[in-house]
JSON list of C-alpha atoms in Angstrom, two decimals:
[
{"chain": "U", "resi": 1, "resn": "MET", "atom": "CA", "xyz": [111.69, 76.11, 123.52]},
{"chain": "U", "resi": 2, "resn": "ASN", "atom": "CA", "xyz": [112.71, 79.37, 121.46]},
{"chain": "U", "resi": 3, "resn": "LEU", "atom": "CA", "xyz": [110.47, 82.02, 119.79]},
{"chain": "U", "resi": 4, "resn": "HIS", "atom": "CA", "xyz": [113.14, 83.79, 117.81]},
{"chain": "U", "resi": 5, "resn": "ALA", "atom": "CA", "xyz": [113.50, 80.46, 116.05]},
{"chain": "U", "resi": 6, "resn": "ALA", "atom": "CA", "xyz": [110.14, 80.34, 115.14]},
{"chain": "U", "resi": 7, "resn": "PHE", "atom": "CA", "xyz": [109.57, 83.93, 113.79]},
{"chain": "U", "resi": 8, "resn": "LEU", "atom": "CA", "xyz": [112.93, 85.43, 112.66]},
{"chain": "U", "resi": 9, "resn": "PRO", "atom": "CA", "xyz": [114.12, 84.82, 109.28]},
{"chain": "U", "resi": 10, "resn": "GLY", "atom": "CA", "xyz": [117.15, 82.89, 108.86]},
{"chain": "U", "resi": 11, "resn": "ARG", "atom": "CA", "xyz": [117.07, 80.77, 112.11]},
{"chain": "U", "resi": 12, "resn": "ARG", "atom": "CA", "xyz": [116.59, 77.40, 112.41]},
{"chain": "U", "resi": 13, "resn": "ALA", "atom": "CA", "xyz": [113.35, 75.72, 114.07]},
{"chain": "U", "resi": 14, "resn": "ASP", "atom": "CA", "xyz": [113.24, 72.40, 115.68]},
{"chain": "U", "resi": 15, "resn": "ALA", "atom": "CA", "xyz": [110.19, 70.54, 115.76]},
{"chain": "U", "resi": 16, "resn": "ASP", "atom": "CA", "xyz": [109.21, 72.14, 119.64]},
{"chain": "U", "resi": 17, "resn": "ASP", "atom": "CA", "xyz": [109.98, 75.90, 117.93]},
{"chain": "U", "resi": 18, "resn": "TYR", "atom": "CA", "xyz": [107.95, 74.93, 114.88]},
{"chain": "U", "resi": 19, "resn": "TRP", "atom": "CA", "xyz": [104.34, 73.65, 117.01]},
{"chain": "U", "resi": 20, "resn": "LEU", "atom": "CA", "xyz": [105.37, 77.18, 119.54]},
{"chain": "U", "resi": 21, "resn": "GLY", "atom": "CA", "xyz": [105.36, 79.20, 116.06]},
{"chain": "U", "resi": 22, "resn": "LEU", "atom": "CA", "xyz": [101.82, 77.59, 114.54]},
{"chain": "U", "resi": 23, "resn": "GLY", "atom": "CA", "xyz": [100.22, 77.80, 117.95]},
{"chain": "U", "resi": 24, "resn": "VAL", "atom": "CA", "xyz": [101.03, 81.68, 118.50]},
{"chain": "U", "resi": 25, "resn": "VAL", "atom": "CA", "xyz": [100.22, 82.52, 114.89]},
{"chain": "U", "resi": 26, "resn": "ALA", "atom": "CA", "xyz": [96.68, 80.54, 114.99]},
{"chain": "U", "resi": 27, "resn": "LEU", "atom": "CA", "xyz": [95.91, 82.45, 118.17]},
{"chain": "U", "resi": 28, "resn": "LEU", "atom": "CA", "xyz": [96.93, 85.80, 116.41]},
{"chain": "U", "resi": 29, "resn": "ASP", "atom": "CA", "xyz": [94.68, 84.55, 113.62]},
{"chain": "U", "resi": 30, "resn": "ALA", "atom": "CA", "xyz": [91.83, 84.00, 116.01]},
{"chain": "U", "resi": 31, "resn": "ILE", "atom": "CA", "xyz": [92.26, 87.11, 117.57]},
{"chain": "U", "resi": 32, "resn": "ARG", "atom": "CA", "xyz": [92.23, 89.01, 113.96]},
{"chain": "U", "resi": 33, "resn": "LEU", "atom": "CA", "xyz": [88.62, 86.98, 113.26]},
{"chain": "U", "resi": 34, "resn": "SER", "atom": "CA", "xyz": [87.33, 88.05, 116.75]},
{"chain": "U", "resi": 35, "resn": "VAL", "atom": "CA", "xyz": [88.44, 91.84, 116.18]},
{"chain": "U", "resi": 36, "resn": "PHE", "atom": "CA", "xyz": [88.00, 92.91, 112.84]},
{"chain": "U", "resi": 37, "resn": "PRO", "atom": "CA", "xyz": [84.19, 92.60, 111.41]},
{"chain": "U", "resi": 38, "resn": "ALA", "atom": "CA", "xyz": [83.41, 89.92, 108.54]},
{"chain": "U", "resi": 39, "resn": "GLY", "atom": "CA", "xyz": [85.37, 91.06, 105.32]},
{"chain": "U", "resi": 40, "resn": "THR", "atom": "CA", "xyz": [87.47, 93.30, 106.72]},
{"chain": "U", "resi": 41, "resn": "GLY", "atom": "CA", "xyz": [90.95, 92.34, 108.09]},
{"chain": "U", "resi": 42, "resn": "TRP", "atom": "CA", "xyz": [92.84, 91.23, 105.34]},
{"chain": "U", "resi": 43, "resn": "LEU", "atom": "CA", "xyz": [96.04, 93.19, 105.57]},
{"chain": "U", "resi": 44, "resn": "VAL", "atom": "CA", "xyz": [96.25, 91.52, 109.18]},
{"chain": "U", "resi": 45, "resn": "TRP", "atom": "CA", "xyz": [95.81, 88.19, 107.53]},
{"chain": "U", "resi": 46, "resn": "LEU", "atom": "CA", "xyz": [98.62, 89.09, 105.02]},
{"chain": "U", "resi": 47, "resn": "PHE", "atom": "CA", "xyz": [101.11, 89.39, 108.05]},
{"chain": "U", "resi": 48, "resn": "VAL", "atom": "CA", "xyz": [99.49, 86.18, 109.56]},
{"chain": "U", "resi": 49, "resn": "LEU", "atom": "CA", "xyz": [100.36, 84.20, 105.84]},
{"chain": "U", "resi": 50, "resn": "VAL", "atom": "CA", "xyz": [103.70, 86.05, 106.08]},
{"chain": "U", "resi": 51, "resn": "LEU", "atom": "CA", "xyz": [104.53, 84.54, 109.82]},
{"chain": "U", "resi": 52, "resn": "LEU", "atom": "CA", "xyz": [103.21, 81.29, 108.90]},
{"chain": "U", "resi": 53, "resn": "PHE", "atom": "CA", "xyz": [105.56, 81.09, 106.23]},
{"chain": "U", "resi": 54, "resn": "VAL", "atom": "CA", "xyz": [108.69, 82.21, 107.91]},
{"chain": "U", "resi": 55, "resn": "VAL", "atom": "CA", "xyz": [107.66, 79.78, 110.51]},
{"chain": "U", "resi": 56, "resn": "HIS", "atom": "CA", "xyz": [107.29, 76.59, 108.46]},
{"chain": "U", "resi": 57, "resn": "ALA", "atom": "CA", "xyz": [110.69, 77.97, 106.08]},
{"chain": "U", "resi": 58, "resn": "ASN", "atom": "CA", "xyz": [112.77, 78.04, 109.49]},
{"chain": "U", "resi": 59, "resn": "ARG", "atom": "CA", "xyz": [111.44, 74.17, 110.25]},
{"chain": "U", "resi": 60, "resn": "LEU", "atom": "CA", "xyz": [112.30, 73.28, 106.76]},
{"chain": "U", "resi": 61, "resn": "ARG", "atom": "CA", "xyz": [116.02, 75.09, 107.11]},
{"chain": "U", "resi": 62, "resn": "ASP", "atom": "CA", "xyz": [116.70, 72.88, 110.05]},
{"chain": "U", "resi": 63, "resn": "ALA", "atom": "CA", "xyz": [115.52, 69.52, 108.16]},
{"chain": "U", "resi": 64, "resn": "SER", "atom": "CA", "xyz": [118.07, 71.05, 105.30]},
{"chain": "U", "resi": 65, "resn": "ARG", "atom": "CA", "xyz": [114.78, 70.93, 102.84]},
{"chain": "U", "resi": 66, "resn": "PRO", "atom": "CA", "xyz": [113.81, 73.53, 100.40]},
{"chain": "U", "resi": 67, "resn": "ARG", "atom": "CA", "xyz": [112.48, 76.67, 101.38]},
{"chain": "U", "resi": 68, "resn": "ALA", "atom": "CA", "xyz": [109.77, 76.70, 98.84]},
{"chain": "U", "resi": 69, "resn": "LEU", "atom": "CA", "xyz": [108.16, 74.09, 100.20]},
{"chain": "U", "resi": 70, "resn": "ALA", "atom": "CA", "xyz": [106.62, 76.16, 102.86]},
{"chain": "U", "resi": 71, "resn": "LEU", "atom": "CA", "xyz": [104.08, 77.47, 100.27]},
{"chain": "U", "resi": 72, "resn": "ALA", "atom": "CA", "xyz": [102.26, 73.62, 100.29]},
{"chain": "U", "resi": 73, "resn": "PRO", "atom": "CA", "xyz": [100.61, 74.20, 103.59]},
{"chain": "U", "resi": 74, "resn": "ILE", "atom": "CA", "xyz": [99.78, 77.61, 103.08]},
{"chain": "U", "resi": 75, "resn": "GLY", "atom": "CA", "xyz": [98.22, 76.80, 99.53]},
{"chain": "U", "resi": 76, "resn": "ALA", "atom": "CA", "xyz": [96.38, 74.02, 100.87]},
{"chain": "U", "resi": 77, "resn": "GLY", "atom": "CA", "xyz": [95.31, 76.05, 104.17]},
{"chain": "U", "resi": 78, "resn": "VAL", "atom": "CA", "xyz": [93.94, 78.78, 101.98]},
{"chain": "U", "resi": 79, "resn": "LEU", "atom": "CA", "xyz": [91.83, 75.98, 99.54]},
{"chain": "U", "resi": 80, "resn": "ALA", "atom": "CA", "xyz": [90.41, 75.02, 102.77]},
{"chain": "U", "resi": 81, "resn": "LYS", "atom": "CA", "xyz": [89.50, 78.34, 103.79]},
{"chain": "U", "resi": 82, "resn": "THR", "atom": "CA", "xyz": [88.10, 78.87, 100.55]},
{"chain": "U", "resi": 83, "resn": "LEU", "atom": "CA", "xyz": [85.82, 75.94, 101.11]},
{"chain": "U", "resi": 84, "resn": "GLY", "atom": "CA", "xyz": [85.07, 76.42, 104.74]},
{"chain": "U", "resi": 85, "resn": "ALA", "atom": "CA", "xyz": [83.72, 79.84, 103.88]},
{"chain": "U", "resi": 86, "resn": "THR", "atom": "CA", "xyz": [81.79, 78.72, 101.05]},
{"chain": "U", "resi": 87, "resn": "VAL", "atom": "CA", "xyz": [80.04, 76.24, 103.21]},
{"chain": "U", "resi": 88, "resn": "GLY", "atom": "CA", "xyz": [79.71, 78.90, 105.94]},
{"chain": "U", "resi": 89, "resn": "ILE", "atom": "CA", "xyz": [78.09, 81.22, 103.94]},
{"chain": "U", "resi": 90, "resn": "THR", "atom": "CA", "xyz": [76.13, 79.09, 101.99]},
{"chain": "U", "resi": 91, "resn": "ALA", "atom": "CA", "xyz": [74.24, 77.55, 105.65]},
{"chain": "U", "resi": 92, "resn": "ALA", "atom": "CA", "xyz": [73.80, 81.39, 106.59]},
{"chain": "U", "resi": 93, "resn": "ILE", "atom": "CA", "xyz": [72.19, 82.19, 103.50]},
{"chain": "U", "resi": 94, "resn": "TRP", "atom": "CA", "xyz": [69.95, 78.95, 102.64]},
{"chain": "U", "resi": 95, "resn": "PRO", "atom": "CA", "xyz": [67.14, 79.47, 105.22]},
{"chain": "U", "resi": 96, "resn": "VAL", "atom": "CA", "xyz": [66.88, 83.28, 103.61]},
{"chain": "U", "resi": 97, "resn": "TYR", "atom": "CA", "xyz": [66.92, 81.81, 100.16]},
{"chain": "U", "resi": 98, "resn": "LEU", "atom": "CA", "xyz": [63.93, 79.33, 100.86]},
{"chain": "U", "resi": 99, "resn": "GLU", "atom": "CA", "xyz": [62.09, 82.22, 102.81]},
{"chain": "U", "resi": 100, "resn": "PHE", "atom": "CA", "xyz": [62.79, 84.36, 99.29]},
{"chain": "U", "resi": 101, "resn": "LEU", "atom": "CA", "xyz": [61.17, 81.51, 97.58]},
{"chain": "U", "resi": 102, "resn": "ASP", "atom": "CA", "xyz": [58.21, 80.90, 99.99]},
{"chain": "U", "resi": 103, "resn": "ARG", "atom": "CA", "xyz": [57.54, 84.73, 99.77]},
{"chain": "U", "resi": 104, "resn": "ARG", "atom": "CA", "xyz": [57.53, 83.97, 95.96]},
{"chain": "U", "resi": 105, "resn": "GLY", "atom": "CA", "xyz": [54.57, 81.19, 96.27]},
{"chain": "U", "resi": 106, "resn": "ILE", "atom": "CA", "xyz": [56.86, 78.21, 95.44]},
{"chain": "U", "resi": 107, "resn": "ASP", "atom": "CA", "xyz": [55.70, 75.01, 97.24]},
{"chain": "U", "resi": 108, "resn": "LEU", "atom": "CA", "xyz": [59.37, 73.98, 99.75]},
{"chain": "U", "resi": 109, "resn": "ALA", "atom": "CA", "xyz": [57.33, 70.62, 100.35]},
{"chain": "U", "resi": 110, "resn": "ASP", "atom": "CA", "xyz": [57.44, 70.43, 96.25]},
{"chain": "U", "resi": 111, "resn": "ALA", "atom": "CA", "xyz": [61.27, 68.95, 95.49]},
{"chain": "U", "resi": 112, "resn": "GLU", "atom": "CA", "xyz": [60.89, 69.45, 91.98]},
{"chain": "U", "resi": 113, "resn": "ALA", "atom": "CA", "xyz": [59.25, 73.17, 92.39]},
{"chain": "U", "resi": 114, "resn": "VAL", "atom": "CA", "xyz": [62.34, 74.05, 94.52]},
{"chain": "U", "resi": 115, "resn": "GLU", "atom": "CA", "xyz": [64.34, 72.78, 92.04]},
{"chain": "U", "resi": 116, "resn": "ARG", "atom": "CA", "xyz": [63.17, 74.61, 89.15]},
{"chain": "U", "resi": 117, "resn": "ALA", "atom": "CA", "xyz": [63.06, 77.61, 90.89]},
{"chain": "U", "resi": 118, "resn": "ALA", "atom": "CA", "xyz": [67.01, 77.03, 91.36]},
{"chain": "U", "resi": 119, "resn": "ARG", "atom": "CA", "xyz": [67.20, 76.87, 87.90]},
{"chain": "U", "resi": 120, "resn": "ASP", "atom": "CA", "xyz": [65.40, 79.47, 86.92]},
{"chain": "U", "resi": 121, "resn": "GLN", "atom": "CA", "xyz": [67.54, 82.40, 85.79]},
{"chain": "U", "resi": 122, "resn": "ALA", "atom": "CA", "xyz": [65.26, 85.58, 86.37]},
{"chain": "U", "resi": 123, "resn": "LEU", "atom": "CA", "xyz": [64.49, 84.21, 90.09]},
{"chain": "U", "resi": 124, "resn": "MET", "atom": "CA", "xyz": [68.18, 84.16, 90.66]},
{"chain": "U", "resi": 125, "resn": "GLU", "atom": "CA", "xyz": [68.75, 87.27, 89.33]},
{"chain": "U", "resi": 126, "resn": "ASP", "atom": "CA", "xyz": [65.86, 88.59, 91.75]},
{"chain": "U", "resi": 127, "resn": "PHE", "atom": "CA", "xyz": [67.07, 86.63, 94.32]},
{"chain": "U", "resi": 128, "resn": "GLN", "atom": "CA", "xyz": [70.84, 88.08, 94.13]},
{"chain": "U", "resi": 129, "resn": "ALA", "atom": "CA", "xyz": [69.52, 91.58, 93.45]},
{"chain": "U", "resi": 130, "resn": "TRP", "atom": "CA", "xyz": [67.46, 91.32, 96.88]},
{"chain": "U", "resi": 131, "resn": "MET", "atom": "CA", "xyz": [70.39, 89.91, 98.80]},
{"chain": "U", "resi": 132, "resn": "LEU", "atom": "CA", "xyz": [72.72, 92.68, 97.84]},
{"chain": "U", "resi": 133, "resn": "ASP", "atom": "CA", "xyz": [70.33, 95.32, 98.63]},
{"chain": "U", "resi": 134, "resn": "GLN", "atom": "CA", "xyz": [69.93, 93.68, 102.42]},
{"chain": "U", "resi": 135, "resn": "GLU", "atom": "CA", "xyz": [72.97, 95.02, 103.41]},
{"chain": "U", "resi": 136, "resn": "THR", "atom": "CA", "xyz": [73.28, 93.98, 107.29]},
{"chain": "U", "resi": 137, "resn": "MET", "atom": "CA", "xyz": [72.32, 90.03, 106.10]},
{"chain": "U", "resi": 138, "resn": "MET", "atom": "CA", "xyz": [75.44, 89.83, 103.53]},
{"chain": "U", "resi": 139, "resn": "ILE", "atom": "CA", "xyz": [77.26, 91.22, 106.61]},
{"chain": "U", "resi": 140, "resn": "ASP", "atom": "CA", "xyz": [76.03, 88.34, 108.56]},
{"chain": "U", "resi": 141, "resn": "ALA", "atom": "CA", "xyz": [76.45, 85.95, 106.02]},
{"chain": "U", "resi": 142, "resn": "LEU", "atom": "CA", "xyz": [79.90, 86.98, 105.48]},
{"chain": "U", "resi": 143, "resn": "ALA", "atom": "CA", "xyz": [80.57, 87.16, 109.28]},
{"chain": "U", "resi": 144, "resn": "ALA", "atom": "CA", "xyz": [79.04, 83.16, 109.26]},
{"chain": "U", "resi": 145, "resn": "GLY", "atom": "CA", "xyz": [82.00, 82.16, 106.79]},
{"chain": "U", "resi": 146, "resn": "GLY", "atom": "CA", "xyz": [84.69, 83.35, 109.36]},
{"chain": "U", "resi": 147, "resn": "TRP", "atom": "CA", "xyz": [84.88, 80.65, 111.82]},
{"chain": "U", "resi": 148, "resn": "PRO", "atom": "CA", "xyz": [84.52, 77.68, 109.65]},
{"chain": "U", "resi": 149, "resn": "SER", "atom": "CA", "xyz": [87.26, 79.13, 107.17]},
{"chain": "U", "resi": 150, "resn": "MET", "atom": "CA", "xyz": [89.55, 79.29, 109.92]},
{"chain": "U", "resi": 151, "resn": "ILE", "atom": "CA", "xyz": [89.32, 76.21, 111.05]},
{"chain": "U", "resi": 152, "resn": "ALA", "atom": "CA", "xyz": [89.33, 74.54, 107.72]},
{"chain": "U", "resi": 153, "resn": "PHE", "atom": "CA", "xyz": [92.63, 76.42, 107.35]},
{"chain": "U", "resi": 154, "resn": "TRP", "atom": "CA", "xyz": [94.11, 75.46, 110.43]},
{"chain": "U", "resi": 155, "resn": "GLY", "atom": "CA", "xyz": [93.10, 71.93, 110.31]},
{"chain": "U", "resi": 156, "resn": "VAL", "atom": "CA", "xyz": [94.84, 71.47, 107.13]},
{"chain": "U", "resi": 157, "resn": "VAL", "atom": "CA", "xyz": [97.73, 73.58, 108.24]},
{"chain": "U", "resi": 158, "resn": "PHE", "atom": "CA", "xyz": [97.86, 71.85, 111.91]},
{"chain": "U", "resi": 159, "resn": "ALA", "atom": "CA", "xyz": [97.64, 68.38, 109.64]},
{"chain": "U", "resi": 160, "resn": "LEU", "atom": "CA", "xyz": [100.70, 69.01, 107.54]},
{"chain": "U", "resi": 161, "resn": "GLY", "atom": "CA", "xyz": [102.67, 69.95, 110.50]},
{"chain": "U", "resi": 162, "resn": "PHE", "atom": "CA", "xyz": [103.04, 66.70, 111.37]},
{"chain": "U", "resi": 163, "resn": "TRP", "atom": "CA", "xyz": [104.75, 66.00, 108.21]},
{"chain": "U", "resi": 164, "resn": "PHE", "atom": "CA", "xyz": [106.80, 69.43, 108.96]},
{"chain": "U", "resi": 165, "resn": "ALA", "atom": "CA", "xyz": [107.38, 68.67, 112.52]},
{"chain": "U", "resi": 166, "resn": "GLY", "atom": "CA", "xyz": [108.63, 65.21, 111.95]},
{"chain": "U", "resi": 167, "resn": "MET", "atom": "CA", "xyz": [111.20, 65.68, 109.21]},
{"chain": "U", "resi": 168, "resn": "THR", "atom": "CA", "xyz": [114.81, 65.11, 109.75]},
{"chain": "U", "resi": 169, "resn": "ALA", "atom": "CA", "xyz": [117.87, 66.89, 108.61]},
{"chain": "U", "resi": 170, "resn": "ARG", "atom": "CA", "xyz": [119.49, 64.92, 105.68]},
{"chain": "U", "resi": 171, "resn": "GLY", "atom": "CA", "xyz": [122.51, 65.81, 104.41]},
{"chain": "U", "resi": 172, "resn": "PRO", "atom": "CA", "xyz": [124.57, 68.91, 105.28]},
{"chain": "U", "resi": 173, "resn": "ARG", "atom": "CA", "xyz": [122.81, 71.61, 107.10]},
{"chain": "U", "resi": 174, "resn": "PRO", "atom": "CA", "xyz": [122.87, 74.79, 104.56]},
{"chain": "U", "resi": 175, "resn": "ALA", "atom": "CA", "xyz": [123.74, 78.12, 106.42]}
]
């Protein structure tokens, strides 16, 4: 296994180099998420995406496939990351939302009353304004989306990795 083949642009990465590269980039992403607080570390995440593109492009180069295909797992991963973050943040905010409704006198045992409250524009604006005033709660909610989004991102990237690793060279290999 050769890390140069995985990370240096213009190299060819066989399946083993490719998996090694994905593992190293995933580890860097986990370190990024552990070190930087929620909502920060965007520049480091962009660096992770660049490394991920290089790993995929080098694998595609070895398989004589167009390098633009390297954008597919990144795009799919970003979509999964967005969904994972949404689920994590929603799970963190839901109990706070129910507490807010309870303080406003809405019977939480009455499903219709909760549904009416969810459709009440003024109540939702009050909830949003109240949430924005609770800075530590907002930071905690953002942090709750970090790990689910990372797991979703890497789950999709690794799932597509089986396809990339299984690619064989077809035709002459370009330089």
